[in-house]
Coordinates of C-alpha atoms in Angstrom, one line a residue:
X179 CA 0.8 17.7 18.9
X180 CA -2.5 16.9 17.4
X181 CA -3.2 13.3 16.7
X182 CA -5.9 10.7 16.2
X183 CA -5.5 8.0 18.9
X184 CA -6.9 4.5 19.7
X185 CA -6.5 2.2 22.6
X186 CA -8.8 -0.6 21.3
X187 CA -9.9 -1.9 18.0
X188 CA -13.1 -3.6 19.3
X189 CA -15.8 -3.1 16.8
X190 CA -13.4 -1.6 14.2
X191 CA -10.5 0.9 14.4
X192 CA -12.6 3.8 13.2
X193 CA -15.1 3.4 16.0
X194 CA -12.3 3.8 18.6
X195 CA -10.4 6.8 17.1
X196 CA -10.3 9.8 19.4
X197 CA -8.9 13.2 18.4
X198 CA -6.4 14.7 20.8
X199 CA -5.2 18.3 20.4
X200 CA -2.2 17.8 22.8
X201 CA -1.0 14.2 22.3
X202 CA 2.4 13.2 23.4
X203 CA 5.1 13.8 20.8
X204 CA 7.5 11.0 19.7
X205 CA 10.6 12.8 21.1
X206 CA 14.0 13.5 19.5
X207 CA 15.4 11.5 16.6
X208 CA 18.1 8.9 17.5
X209 CA 20.5 7.1 15.2
X210 CA 19.1 6.9 11.7
X211 CA 15.8 8.5 12.7
X212 CA 14.3 11.7 11.2
X213 CA 11.7 13.8 13.1
X214 CA 9.1 14.7 10.4
X215 CA 6.1 16.9 10.5
X216 CA 3.5 15.1 8.4
X217 CA 1.8 17.1 5.6
X218 CA -0.3 14.3 4.0
X219 CA -0.9 10.6 4.6
X220 CA -2.7 8.0 2.7
X221 CA -4.5 5.1 4.4
X222 CA -4.4 1.4 3.6
X223 CA -6.4 -1.6 4.7
X224 CA -3.3 -2.6 6.7
X225 CA -3.8 0.5 8.9
X226 CA -6.9 -1.1 10.4
X227 CA -6.2 -4.8 9.9
X228 CA -2.8 -4.9 11.6
X229 CA -3.8 -3.1 14.8
X230 CA -6.8 -5.5 15.1
X231 CA -4.4 -8.4 15.0
X232 CA -2.9 -7.3 18.4
X233 CA -5.9 -9.1 20.0
X234 CA -4.6 -12.3 18.5
X235 CA -0.8 -11.7 18.6
X236 CA -0.5 -9.9 21.9
X237 CA 1.7 -6.9 21.6
X238 CA 3.7 -7.9 18.6
X239 CA 2.5 -5.2 16.3
X240 CA 1.5 -2.3 18.7
X241 CA 3.7 -2.2 21.8
X242 CA 2.1 0.9 23.5
X243 CA -1.3 2.5 23.4
X244 CA -2.8 5.0 22.9
X245 CA -1.4 4.9 19.4
X246 CA -1.9 6.7 16.1
X247 CA -2.6 4.6 12.9
X248 CA -1.0 5.3 9.6
X249 CA 2.2 4.4 7.7
X250 CA 2.4 6.4 4.5
X251 CA 3.6 10.0 4.6
X252 CA 4.9 13.1 2.8
X253 CA 6.2 15.7 5.2
X254 CA 9.0 18.1 6.2
X255 CA 12.1 17.2 8.1
X256 CA 12.3 18.9 11.5
X257 CA 15.4 17.3 13.0
X258 CA 17.8 14.4 12.1
X259 CA 19.6 11.7 14.1
X260 CA 23.3 11.2 14.4
X261 CA 23.9 8.4 11.9
X262 CA 25.3 9.1 8.5
X263 CA 22.1 7.9 6.8
X264 CA 20.1 10.5 8.7
X265 CA 22.6 13.2 8.1
X266 CA 21.9 13.0 4.4
X267 CA 18.7 14.9 5.1
X268 CA 18.4 18.4 6.3
X269 CA 15.8 20.3 8.5
X270 CA 13.2 21.9 6.3
X271 CA 13.6 19.3 3.5
X272 CA 10.4 17.8 2.0
X273 CA 10.4 14.0 2.0
X274 CA 8.2 11.0 1.4
X275 CA 8.3 7.6 3.0
X276 CA 6.7 4.8 4.9
X277 CA 6.9 3.7 8.6
X278 CA 6.5 0.0 7.9
X279 CA 4.4 -1.9 10.3
X280 CA 2.0 0.1 12.6
X281 CA 3.6 1.6 15.7
X282 CA 2.7 4.0 18.5
X283 CA 3.4 7.2 16.6
X284 CA 1.8 6.7 13.2
X285 CA 1.2 9.2 10.4
X286 CA -2.2 10.3 11.8
X287 CA -0.2 12.2 14.4
X288 CA 1.4 15.6 13.5
X289 CA 5.0 14.4 14.1
X290 CA 6.6 11.0 13.4
X291 CA 10.0 9.4 13.8
X292 CA 10.9 7.7 10.5
X293 CA 14.0 5.7 9.6
X294 CA 16.2 7.3 6.9
X295 CA 16.2 3.9 5.2
X296 CA 12.4 4.3 4.6
X297 CA 12.5 7.9 3.6
X298 CA 13.5 9.7 0.4
X299 CA 13.7 13.3 -0.8
X300 CA 10.5 14.6 -2.5
X301 CA 11.4 15.3 -6.2
X302 CA 10.6 18.8 -7.3
X303 CA 7.2 19.1 -9.0
X304 CA 5.6 16.1 -7.2
X305 CA 2.5 17.0 -5.1
X306 CA 2.6 16.0 -1.5
X307 CA -0.8 14.3 -1.8
X308 CA 0.5 12.1 -4.6
X309 CA 3.8 11.4 -2.9
X310 CA 1.9 10.2 0.2
X311 CA 0.4 7.3 -1.8
X312 CA 3.7 5.7 -2.7
X313 CA 4.8 4.1 0.5
X314 CA 2.5 1.1 0.7
X315 CA 0.5 1.0 -2.6
X316 CA 3.2 2.2 -4.9
X317 CA 6.0 0.1 -3.5
X318 CA 4.0 -3.0 -3.0
X319 CA 3.0 -2.8 -6.7
X320 CA 6.6 -2.2 -7.7
X321 CA 8.0 -5.1 -5.6
X322 CA 5.2 -7.5 -6.7
X323 CA 5.8 -6.9 -10.4
X324 CA 9.1 -5.4 -11.4
X325 CA 11.5 -8.2 -10.1
X326 CA 9.4 -10.8 -11.9
X327 CA 9.2 -9.3 -15.4
X328 CA 12.3 -9.5 -17.6
X329 CA 10.7 -9.5 -21.1
X330 CA 8.4 -6.9 -22.7
X331 CA 5.2 -8.5 -23.9
X332 CA 4.9 -10.6 -20.7
X333 CA 1.3 -11.3 -19.8
X334 CA 0.4 -10.2 -16.2
X335 CA -2.9 -10.9 -14.4
X336 CA -3.7 -8.5 -11.5
X337 CA -6.6 -9.6 -9.3
X338 CA -8.1 -6.3 -8.1
X339 CA -7.4 -3.5 -10.6
X340 CA -9.3 -0.5 -9.2
X341 CA -8.0 -0.2 -5.7
X342 CA -4.9 1.7 -4.6
X343 CA -2.4 -1.1 -5.3
X344 CA -4.2 -2.2 -8.5
X345 CA -4.1 1.3 -10.0
X346 CA -0.3 1.4 -9.5
X347 CA 0.1 -2.2 -10.6
X348 CA -1.6 -1.6 -14.0
X349 CA 0.5 1.4 -14.8
X350 CA 3.8 -0.1 -13.6
X351 CA 3.2 -3.3 -15.6
X352 CA 2.4 -1.2 -18.7
X353 CA 5.6 0.8 -18.2
X354 CA 7.4 -2.6 -18.4
X355 CA 5.7 -3.4 -21.7
X356 CA 3.4 -6.0 -20.3
X357 CA 0.0 -7.2 -21.6
X358 CA -2.3 -6.6 -18.5
X359 CA -5.5 -8.4 -17.5
X360 CA -7.3 -7.3 -14.4
X361 CA -10.5 -7.9 -12.4
X362 CA -12.9 -5.2 -11.2
X363 CA -16.6 -4.5 -10.8
X364 CA -18.8 -3.3 -13.6
X365 CA -18.6 0.4 -12.6
X366 CA -14.8 0.3 -12.8
X367 CA -14.3 -1.5 -16.1
X368 CA -13.7 1.6 -18.2
X369 CA -11.7 3.1 -15.4
X370 CA -9.2 0.2 -15.5
X371 CA -9.1 0.3 -19.3
X372 CA -8.3 4.0 -19.1
X373 CA -5.4 3.2 -16.9
X374 CA -4.0 0.9 -19.5
X375 CA -5.5 -2.6 -18.8
X376 CA -5.7 -4.6 -22.0
X377 CA -8.4 -7.0 -20.8
X378 CA -10.8 -6.6 -17.9
X379 CA -12.8 -9.4 -16.2
X380 CA -16.0 -8.1 -14.5
X381 CA -16.3 -10.2 -11.4
X382 CA -19.9 -9.1 -10.9
X383 CA -20.9 -10.6 -14.3
X384 CA -18.4 -13.3 -15.0
X385 CA -16.8 -16.3 -13.1
X386 CA -13.3 -15.1 -12.8
X387 CA -11.7 -18.5 -12.3
X388 CA -13.5 -20.0 -15.3
X389 CA -12.6 -17.1 -17.6
X390 CA -8.9 -17.5 -16.6
X391 CA -8.9 -21.3 -17.0
X392 CA -10.5 -21.1 -20.4
X393 CA -7.5 -19.1 -21.7
X394 CA -5.0 -21.8 -20.8
X395 CA -1.5 -21.3 -19.5
X396 CA -1.0 -17.9 -21.0
X397 CA 0.1 -15.8 -18.0
X398 CA 3.8 -15.1 -17.1
X399 CA 2.9 -13.6 -13.7
X400 CA 0.0 -13.2 -11.3
X401 CA -0.5 -10.6 -8.5
X402 CA -3.5 -11.1 -6.1
X403 CA -4.7 -8.1 -4.2
X404 CA -8.0 -9.6 -3.1
X405 CA -7.6 -13.2 -1.9
X406 CA -10.6 -14.4 -3.7
X407 CA -12.3 -16.2 -5.5
X408 CA -11.8 -19.4 -3.6
X409 CA -9.4 -21.6 -5.5
X410 CA -7.6 -18.8 -7.4
X411 CA -4.2 -20.0 -6.2
X412 CA -5.0 -23.7 -6.0
X413 CA -6.0 -23.7 -9.6
X414 CA -3.5 -21.1 -11.0
X415 CA -1.6 -23.9 -12.8
X416 CA -4.5 -23.8 -15.3
X417 CA -3.6 -20.3 -16.4
X418 CA -0.1 -19.5 -15.0
X419 CA 2.8 -20.9 -17.0
X420 CA 5.1 -23.5 -15.4
X421 CA 8.0 -21.9 -13.4
X422 CA 6.1 -18.6 -13.0
X423 CA 5.1 -17.0 -9.7
X424 CA 1.9 -16.2 -7.9
X425 CA 2.4 -13.1 -5.6
X426 CA -0.1 -12.4 -2.8
X427 CA -0.2 -8.8 -1.9
X428 CA -3.6 -8.4 -0.1
X429 CA -6.3 -10.7 1.2
X430 CA -9.4 -10.4 3.3
X431 CA -7.7 -12.2 6.2
X432 CA -4.4 -13.5 7.3
X433 CA -5.9 -17.0 7.1
X434 CA -5.8 -16.7 3.4
X435 CA -2.0 -16.1 3.4
X436 CA -1.5 -19.0 5.9
X437 CA -3.7 -21.4 4.1
X438 CA -2.0 -20.8 0.7
X439 CA 1.5 -20.9 2.2
X440 CA 1.3 -24.2 4.1
X441 CA -1.2 -26.3 2.1
X442 CA 0.8 -28.7 -0.1
X443 CA -0.2 -29.4 -3.7
X444 CA -1.0 -33.1 -2.8
X445 CA -3.8 -31.8 -0.5
X446 CA -5.2 -29.5 -3.1
X447 CA -2.7 -26.6 -2.7
X448 CA -1.3 -24.7 -5.6
X449 CA 1.2 -26.1 -8.1
X450 CA 3.0 -22.8 -8.8
X451 CA 5.5 -21.0 -6.6
X452 CA 3.6 -18.8 -4.0
X453 CA 5.1 -15.6 -2.6
X454 CA 3.5 -13.6 0.2
X455 CA 4.8 -10.1 -0.4
X456 CA 6.8 -8.7 2.5
X457 CA 8.0 -5.2 1.5
X458 CA 11.7 -4.4 1.7
X459 CA 13.3 -1.0 2.2
X460 CA 14.7 0.4 -1.0
X461 CA 14.8 4.2 -1.0
X462 CA 15.5 4.2 -4.8
X463 CA 11.9 2.8 -5.3
X464 CA 10.4 5.9 -3.7
X465 CA 12.4 8.1 -6.0
X466 CA 11.7 6.0 -9.1
X467 CA 7.9 6.0 -8.6
X468 CA 7.9 9.7 -7.7
X469 CA 9.8 10.5 -10.8
X470 CA 7.3 8.5 -12.9
X471 CA 4.6 10.6 -11.4
X472 CA 6.5 13.8 -12.1
X473 CA 7.0 12.7 -15.7
X474 CA 3.4 11.9 -16.2
X475 CA 4.1 8.2 -16.7
X476 CA 2.0 7.3 -13.7
X477 CA -1.1 9.1 -12.7
X478 CA -2.3 9.0 -9.1
X479 CA -6.0 8.4 -8.7
X480 CA -7.6 9.8 -5.6
X481 CA -10.8 8.2 -4.4
X482 CA -11.2 11.1 -1.9
X483 CA -9.1 13.7 0.0
X484 CA -10.1 14.4 3.6
X485 CA -9.1 17.1 6.1
X486 CA -7.6 15.9 9.4
X487 CA -10.9 16.4 11.3
X488 CA -12.6 14.0 8.9
X489 CA -10.3 11.1 9.6
X490 CA -13.0 8.8 10.9
X491 CA -15.0 9.4 7.7
X492 CA -11.9 8.5 5.7
X493 CA -11.6 5.1 7.4
X494 CA -15.3 4.5 7.0
X495 CA -14.9 5.1 3.3
X496 CA -11.9 2.8 3.1
X497 CA -13.8 0.0 4.9
X498 CA -16.6 0.2 2.4
X499 CA -14.5 -1.8 -0.1
X500 CA -15.7 0.5 -2.9
X501 CA -12.7 2.8 -3.2
X502 CA -11.3 3.7 -6.6
X503 CA -7.7 4.7 -6.1
X504 CA -6.3 6.1 -2.9
X505 CA -7.7 8.0 0.1
X506 CA -5.5 10.8 1.3
X507 CA -5.8 12.8 4.6
X508 CA -4.3 16.3 5.1
X509 CA -2.5 16.4 8.5
X510 CA -0.8 19.8 8.4
X511 CA -0.3 22.5 5.8
X512 CA 2.9 22.3 3.6
X513 CA 4.1 25.6 5.1
X514 CA 4.0 24.6 8.7
X515 CA 6.9 25.8 10.8
X516 CA 9.2 23.7 12.8
X517 CA 8.2 22.7 16.3

């Protein structure tokens, strides 16, 4: 199969990616696994951050190299495993899903083995490119907001409104009837407003923390995709209501997560409950988000769509930190025949 492979992340994942026209295939599906030919994948910061952690964590994340990066996918089922969960799918069926943490056979290879528990049928009328953005960005936004909102009119603050997760987060929060405040740069202010944000804080022109603190304890929920500015969690009691939750989805480094998790309030830590999001497998979330897209209730914003041969350029774009929405890569054509 064709695949983009890496054996090292020294100097950055994108500098180590090598195209192989005849890479080893992942084999036959076992148990709850599905063998899937990938049509489209979207890439996320975790696709380059997690493999790089292998130099710190040994072989916890990537057991075998060379490996292909990528977790999100939309593709076509080629074969199914023997478990009842896998038997709910049929060869030829279009599906969407997510592989979870990076592994040897990622979605930047032509074929993958995916768990049936992380895969869902593609609803009719949903474009494969749009479906490929749901796995990480769509579900992390869903899981960081929906379980915490019980009342329409709740005020939600999303730190980082114009990236892949932020775009989903704004729209999901608005579907729940929330008042949404976000941060972004000057060039993305109108973009975030067009997505439904009620208030936008331009971090290039304003002190985000001071703006939030000046409003008082008005927010019912906080979602942080950025991990900055310094002190955002430590001082969130100034703008987040008592008993409410600060959810960390993304950060510039794992140290941000660790620091916020273990530092007690007596030593300057935060005074509100802190949750570092660890995504759970719920197939119904794939279907719910895909149906919102089909119904026009959520629009998928593409920063760029690349062909498979331009994968390195796609990662360079993602690394720039200036993406607006999602980056998608075409792996195979939708009409590809079974292996």
